Coordinates of C-alpha atoms and ligand atoms in Angstrom, one line a residue:
M1 CA -205.8 -33.5 89.7
G2 CA -202.7 -31.4 89.5
V3 CA -202.6 -28.3 87.0
D4 CA -198.5 -27.2 85.4
K5 CA -197.6 -23.9 85.8
K6 CA -194.8 -21.3 85.1
I7 CA -194.6 -18.8 87.2
L8 CA -191.4 -15.6 86.3
V9 CA -190.6 -14.1 89.5
I10 CA -188.9 -10.7 89.6
P11 CA -187.5 -10.0 92.8
G12 CA -186.7 -6.5 91.6
D13 CA -185.5 -3.4 93.6
G14 CA -185.3 -2.8 97.4
I15 CA -187.2 -4.9 99.8
G16 CA -188.5 -6.8 96.8
Q17 CA -185.5 -9.2 97.1
E18 CA -186.3 -10.0 100.7
V19 CA -189.8 -10.0 100.6
T20 CA -190.2 -11.6 96.5
A21 CA -188.6 -14.7 98.5
W22 CA -191.7 -15.6 100.5
G23 CA -193.8 -15.3 98.0
Q24 CA -192.6 -18.1 96.0
K25 CA -192.0 -20.1 98.9
V26 CA -195.3 -20.1 99.5
L27 CA -196.6 -20.8 96.0
Q28 CA -194.1 -24.0 96.5
T29 CA -194.9 -25.2 99.3
I30 CA -198.6 -24.5 98.1
A31 CA -197.9 -27.1 94.7
E32 CA -196.0 -29.7 97.1
N33 CA -199.4 -29.7 99.6
Y34 CA -202.0 -29.7 96.5
K35 CA -199.7 -31.4 94.1
H36 CA -199.5 -28.7 91.3
N37 CA -196.5 -28.8 89.4
F38 CA -195.0 -24.9 89.4
V39 CA -192.0 -24.5 87.8
F40 CA -190.6 -21.0 88.7
E41 CA -187.9 -18.9 86.6
E42 CA -186.4 -15.6 87.5
G43 CA -186.0 -12.4 86.1
I44 CA -184.8 -8.5 86.3
M45 CA -186.1 -5.6 86.3
G46 CA -185.7 -1.9 87.6
H47 CA -182.1 -1.0 89.3
V48 CA -181.1 -4.3 89.1
A49 CA -181.3 -4.7 85.6
I50 CA -180.7 -1.1 84.5
E51 CA -177.3 -2.2 86.4
A52 CA -176.2 -5.0 84.7
T53 CA -177.7 -4.3 81.2
G54 CA -178.1 -0.8 81.2
N55 CA -182.2 -1.6 80.6
P56 CA -184.8 -1.5 83.2
L57 CA -186.5 -4.2 81.4
P58 CA -184.6 -6.0 78.7
D59 CA -185.8 -8.1 76.4
E60 CA -184.5 -11.4 78.0
T61 CA -187.1 -10.8 81.1
L62 CA -190.0 -9.9 78.7
E63 CA -189.8 -12.9 76.4
K64 CA -190.2 -15.2 80.1
A65 CA -192.3 -13.2 81.0
R66 CA -194.3 -13.4 77.4
K67 CA -193.7 -17.4 78.0
S68 CA -195.1 -17.8 81.7
D69 CA -199.0 -18.4 83.2
A70 CA -197.8 -15.6 85.9
I71 CA -195.5 -13.3 87.2
L72 CA -195.0 -12.8 90.6
F73 CA -192.5 -9.1 90.7
G74 CA -191.7 -7.8 93.9
A75 CA -190.7 -4.2 93.9
I76 CA -189.2 -1.3 92.2
G77 CA -187.3 2.1 92.6
H78 CA -183.7 3.1 94.2
A79 CA -183.5 7.1 96.2
K80 CA -180.7 7.5 93.4
Y81 CA -183.4 8.8 90.9
D82 CA -186.0 9.8 93.3
N83 CA -182.7 12.9 94.0
D84 CA -182.2 13.5 90.0
P85 CA -184.9 14.4 88.0
T86 CA -182.7 14.2 85.5
L87 CA -181.6 11.1 84.5
K88 CA -183.5 9.4 81.3
V89 CA -183.1 5.9 82.0
R90 CA -185.3 5.1 85.4
P91 CA -186.0 1.8 87.3
E92 CA -189.4 2.5 86.7
Q93 CA -190.2 2.5 83.1
G94 CA -189.8 -1.1 83.4
L95 CA -192.9 -1.6 85.2
L96 CA -194.6 0.8 83.3
K97 CA -193.1 -1.2 79.9
I98 CA -194.0 -4.7 80.8
R99 CA -197.7 -3.3 82.0
K100 CA -198.1 -2.1 77.8
E101 CA -196.6 -5.1 76.0
L102 CA -198.2 -7.6 78.6
G103 CA -202.1 -5.5 78.4
L104 CA -202.8 -5.8 81.9
Y105 CA -204.8 -2.7 81.6
A106 CA -206.6 -3.7 85.1
N107 CA -205.2 -3.6 88.5
L108 CA -207.7 -5.1 91.3
R109 CA -206.3 -4.1 94.5
P110 CA -208.8 -5.1 97.5
I111 CA -208.2 -3.4 100.4
K112 CA -209.8 -5.9 103.6
L113 CA -208.4 -5.6 107.3
F114 CA -207.7 -9.1 108.6
D115 CA -209.4 -8.4 112.6
E116 CA -206.1 -8.7 114.2
L117 CA -204.8 -5.3 112.5
L118 CA -207.7 -3.3 113.7
E119 CA -205.2 -1.6 116.1
A120 CA -202.6 -1.6 113.8
S121 CA -204.0 1.6 111.2
S122 CA -204.0 5.6 112.1
I123 CA -207.9 6.0 111.9
K124 CA -209.7 4.2 114.2
P125 CA -211.2 1.0 115.0
E126 CA -214.8 2.0 114.7
I127 CA -214.6 3.7 111.2
L128 CA -212.5 0.8 110.2
R129 CA -214.0 -2.4 111.1
G130 CA -215.5 -4.2 108.4
A131 CA -214.3 -1.9 105.4
D132 CA -213.9 -4.5 102.6
I133 CA -213.1 -2.9 99.4
L134 CA -212.1 -3.8 95.6
F135 CA -210.5 -1.2 93.6
F136 CA -209.9 -1.3 89.7
R137 CA -207.4 1.2 88.5
E138 CA -206.6 1.6 85.2
L139 CA -203.2 0.7 84.3
T140 CA -202.3 1.6 81.1
G141 CA -203.1 4.8 79.7
D142 CA -203.9 8.8 81.7
V143 CA -200.6 10.8 82.0
Y144 CA -198.5 7.1 82.7
F145 CA -198.9 6.8 79.0
G146 CA -200.1 10.3 77.5
E147 CA -196.8 12.3 76.0
K148 CA -194.9 13.5 77.9
K149 CA -192.1 16.8 76.6
R150 CA -190.0 19.6 77.8
S151 CA -189.4 22.8 75.7
E152 CA -186.1 23.2 74.4
D153 CA -185.6 26.4 77.1
R154 CA -186.7 22.9 79.8
N155 CA -188.5 25.9 81.9
T156 CA -191.8 24.0 80.8
A157 CA -192.9 20.5 81.1
S158 CA -196.2 18.5 80.2
D159 CA -197.8 15.3 80.6
L160 CA -200.8 14.7 78.6
M161 CA -203.6 13.2 80.4
I162 CA -205.9 11.0 77.6
Y163 CA -208.3 8.4 77.6
H164 CA -209.8 6.4 74.7
R165 CA -213.5 5.5 75.1
Y166 CA -212.5 1.4 75.0
E167 CA -209.9 1.6 77.8
V168 CA -212.7 3.1 80.5
E169 CA -215.1 0.7 78.8
R170 CA -212.7 -2.9 79.2
I171 CA -212.3 -1.3 82.5
A172 CA -215.5 -1.3 83.2
R173 CA -216.6 -4.0 82.6
K174 CA -214.5 -5.8 85.2
A175 CA -215.4 -3.7 88.0
Y176 CA -219.0 -3.7 86.9
E177 CA -218.5 -7.9 86.9
A178 CA -216.9 -7.8 90.6
A179 CA -219.4 -5.5 91.8
R180 CA -221.9 -7.9 90.6
S181 CA -220.4 -10.9 92.5
R182 CA -220.1 -8.6 95.9
R183 CA -222.0 -5.9 97.3
K184 CA -223.5 -5.0 93.7
K185 CA -222.5 -1.2 94.5
L186 CA -220.0 0.9 92.5
C187 CA -218.6 4.2 92.5
S188 CA -216.1 5.4 89.6
V189 CA -214.0 8.5 90.8
D190 CA -213.1 10.9 88.4
K191 CA -212.5 14.8 88.0
A192 CA -215.4 15.6 85.7
N193 CA -215.9 19.3 86.6
V194 CA -213.0 19.9 86.2
L195 CA -210.9 17.6 83.0
E196 CA -212.7 16.5 79.1
S197 CA -210.9 12.9 80.0
S198 CA -213.1 12.6 83.3
R199 CA -216.3 13.4 81.2
L200 CA -215.3 11.1 78.8
W201 CA -214.9 8.7 81.5
R202 CA -218.1 9.3 82.9
E203 CA -220.0 9.2 79.4
V204 CA -218.9 6.0 79.4
V205 CA -220.0 4.5 82.9
Q206 CA -222.6 6.4 83.0
E207 CA -223.9 3.9 79.6
L208 CA -222.7 1.0 81.2
A209 CA -224.4 1.9 84.2
K210 CA -227.7 0.9 81.8
E211 CA -226.2 -1.6 81.4
Y212 CA -225.4 -3.2 85.2
S213 CA -228.7 -1.8 86.4
D214 CA -229.0 -4.8 88.9
V215 CA -225.7 -2.8 90.1
E216 CA -225.7 0.8 92.2
T217 CA -223.1 3.3 90.3
E218 CA -221.7 6.6 91.9
H219 CA -219.6 9.1 90.4
M220 CA -218.0 11.0 92.6
F221 CA -215.0 13.1 92.2
I222 CA -211.1 12.2 93.4
D223 CA -211.4 14.9 95.7
N224 CA -214.5 14.0 97.3
A225 CA -213.4 10.2 97.1
A226 CA -209.9 10.7 99.1
M227 CA -211.4 11.8 102.0
Q228 CA -214.7 10.1 102.5
L229 CA -211.6 6.8 102.0
V230 CA -211.1 8.1 105.6
K231 CA -214.0 9.2 106.5
D232 CA -216.3 6.1 106.2
P233 CA -214.6 3.4 104.4
K234 CA -217.8 1.1 104.7
R235 CA -219.5 3.0 102.0
F236 CA -217.3 1.4 99.2
D237 CA -217.6 -1.9 97.5
V238 CA -216.4 -1.6 94.0
V239 CA -214.3 1.9 93.3
L240 CA -213.3 1.9 89.8
T241 CA -210.9 4.4 88.5
A242 CA -207.8 5.8 86.5
N243 CA -204.6 5.1 86.3
L244 CA -203.0 8.2 88.5
F245 CA -206.8 8.9 90.6
G246 CA -206.1 4.8 91.6
D247 CA -202.4 5.5 92.2
I248 CA -203.0 7.7 95.0
L249 CA -206.2 7.0 96.7
T250 CA -204.7 3.4 97.4
D251 CA -201.6 4.1 98.5
E252 CA -204.7 5.8 101.4
A253 CA -206.8 3.2 101.7
S254 CA -203.6 1.4 102.5
Q255 CA -203.9 2.9 105.9
I256 CA -207.3 1.2 106.3
A257 CA -205.5 -2.6 105.7
G258 CA -203.1 -1.4 108.5
S259 CA -199.7 -1.3 106.4
M260 CA -199.1 -0.8 102.8
G261 CA -197.4 -3.8 104.0
M262 CA -200.5 -6.1 103.8
L263 CA -201.6 -5.3 100.3
A264 CA -201.5 -7.4 97.4
S265 CA -203.0 -6.3 94.4
A266 CA -203.3 -7.9 90.5
S267 CA -203.0 -6.5 87.1
V268 CA -204.4 -8.6 84.4
G269 CA -206.0 -7.7 80.7
D270 CA -205.2 -9.9 77.7
S271 CA -203.0 -12.7 78.5
T272 CA -200.3 -13.4 81.7
G273 CA -201.8 -12.3 85.2
F274 CA -198.7 -9.7 86.9
Y275 CA -198.7 -9.9 91.3
E276 CA -197.3 -7.8 93.2
P277 CA -197.3 -5.9 96.7
I278 CA -198.4 -1.6 96.5
H279 CA -195.7 -1.4 98.4
G280 CA -192.3 0.2 96.8
S281 CA -189.0 -0.4 97.3
A282 CA -188.9 1.0 100.2
H283 CA -184.8 2.0 100.2
D284 CA -184.8 3.5 104.0
I285 CA -185.4 -0.2 104.9
A286 CA -184.1 -2.4 102.0
G287 CA -181.5 -5.2 103.0
K288 CA -181.8 -4.4 106.9
G289 CA -184.3 -8.5 106.3
I290 CA -187.5 -6.0 108.5
A291 CA -190.1 -5.4 105.6
N292 CA -192.8 -7.1 106.0
P293 CA -193.6 -10.3 103.8
L294 CA -197.0 -10.4 104.1
A295 CA -198.7 -8.3 100.7
S296 CA -196.7 -10.8 98.7
I297 CA -197.4 -13.4 100.2
L298 CA -200.8 -12.8 99.5
S299 CA -200.6 -11.7 95.8
A300 CA -199.4 -15.0 95.4
A301 CA -202.4 -15.7 96.9
L302 CA -205.0 -13.6 94.6
M303 CA -202.5 -15.4 92.0
L304 CA -203.8 -18.7 93.1
D305 CA -207.1 -17.8 92.6
I306 CA -207.0 -15.2 89.8
S307 CA -204.6 -17.2 87.0
F308 CA -204.9 -20.3 88.1
G309 CA -209.3 -20.4 89.3
L310 CA -207.6 -22.4 92.8
K311 CA -209.9 -21.1 94.6
T312 CA -209.4 -23.5 97.7
E313 CA -205.4 -22.8 97.9
S314 CA -205.1 -19.3 98.2
L315 CA -208.0 -19.0 100.6
R316 CA -205.6 -21.6 102.4
V317 CA -202.4 -18.8 101.8
I318 CA -205.2 -15.9 103.6
K319 CA -206.0 -18.7 106.5
A320 CA -202.7 -18.9 107.2
V321 CA -201.6 -15.0 106.9
E322 CA -204.3 -14.6 109.5
A323 CA -203.1 -17.4 111.7
T324 CA -200.0 -16.0 111.9
L325 CA -201.6 -12.6 112.8
K326 CA -203.9 -13.8 115.5
Q327 CA -200.6 -15.8 117.0
G328 CA -199.6 -12.6 117.5
F329 CA -196.7 -12.1 115.3
R330 CA -196.3 -9.0 113.6
T331 CA -193.5 -7.6 111.4
M332 CA -192.6 -4.1 112.1
D333 CA -195.0 -1.9 110.5
I334 CA -198.1 -3.7 111.8
A335 CA -196.7 -3.7 115.0
N336 CA -199.6 -3.0 117.4
K337 CA -198.1 0.2 120.0
H338 CA -200.9 -0.4 122.4
T339 CA -200.2 -4.0 123.5
E340 CA -197.7 -5.9 124.9
N341 CA -198.3 -9.4 123.4
H342 CA -196.7 -9.6 120.3
L343 CA -194.0 -10.8 119.4
V344 CA -192.0 -8.6 116.4
M345 CA -190.3 -10.4 114.2
G346 CA -188.0 -9.5 111.0
T347 CA -189.4 -10.5 107.0
D348 CA -187.9 -14.4 107.5
A349 CA -189.3 -15.1 110.9
M350 CA -192.6 -13.8 109.5
G351 CA -192.2 -15.6 106.5
A352 CA -191.7 -18.6 108.3
K353 CA -194.1 -18.7 110.7
V354 CA -196.9 -18.9 107.7
L355 CA -195.1 -21.3 105.8
E356 CA -195.9 -23.5 109.1
N357 CA -199.3 -22.9 109.4
L358 CA -199.6 -23.3 106.2
N359 CA -198.4 -27.2 106.8
Ligands
IPM1 C1 -197.7 1.3 92.5 C2 -196.5 1.7 91.9 C3 -196.1 2.3 90.5 C4 -196.7 3.4 90.1 C5 -194.7 3.0 90.3 C6 -193.8 2.5 91.7 C7 -194.5 3.0 88.5 O1 -196.3 3.3 93.1 O2 -197.4 0.3 91.3 O3 -198.7 2.4 92.6 O4 -197.4 4.1 90.1 O5 -197.8 3.0 89.2
MG2 MG1 -198.3 3.7 93.8

């Protein structure tokens, strides 16, 4: 028996427009092949929404989001704002607001290398082979949402790094539960040697560690974790960390998966799940049709699994991506400089290959 689901698609800015179309097509194809009924709606957010309405997250988009079973999002941001820090209304505010409004406090970022991409990373293959990490990045607290201040003379600024016990506890629980179904190792990353909010973080995780004594808990400082991640990525299983640390560490970790263009993420919490590539809007390549659609396609796979419980369908998508890579098809970002037998193609051609492999 098929399932009925309402999916909100928010392509957003830059390459989000190009790649999200493929995440959606993959979902549509899965629906047809497995007799599910997915109804798609579209919403605007980010720079495109500012241009159209003056608001990076129009109420209409938020309303649609609340009514949907899952959201597929593309990317956010525009060069205009990056070059002008004085602009008050900014695309990223839309993304932060939707995360907060929907209570999406846990951001899951799985880092797994397809064997075919061993050579695409800037890290040596022997260090990478077998690495498989699941990041739990806290997503609705920290400096991202703490009070922001600017002095009257504009010469002093601050962002409050703040955590409450319940915020640490709820994401830590999710991370521990995931560790139980994996290799039973959890590394909590903080800066407890300096930051009070990190000391609270560590205290809470230490308490939970007793409850989850079947999971091996390790605490690591963020600076050391940043180093260990490229030195020996295989030592990590589940990594639990705060919002800002997680933002930075997962961009770094994307090199373990070959490219930012490969990494999908799931943001979950109280209700509707939100699925998005970890890459940004990439203005430098936007509109050129060369962006990698695989992160969006893999985000769709995460949606099938996590929000809809459709494990077989999710695996089918991952297999189709794997098959496409095995056939030698590559977008520019994952093209292997060392061998000739790869066919480098654009976004649409690559997306079409994955669809072929789904059928
Ligand atoms: C991410 C992004 C966002 C973040 C930006 C676009 C606000 O970098 O999802 O990792 O910092 O959370
Ligand atoms: Mg980021």
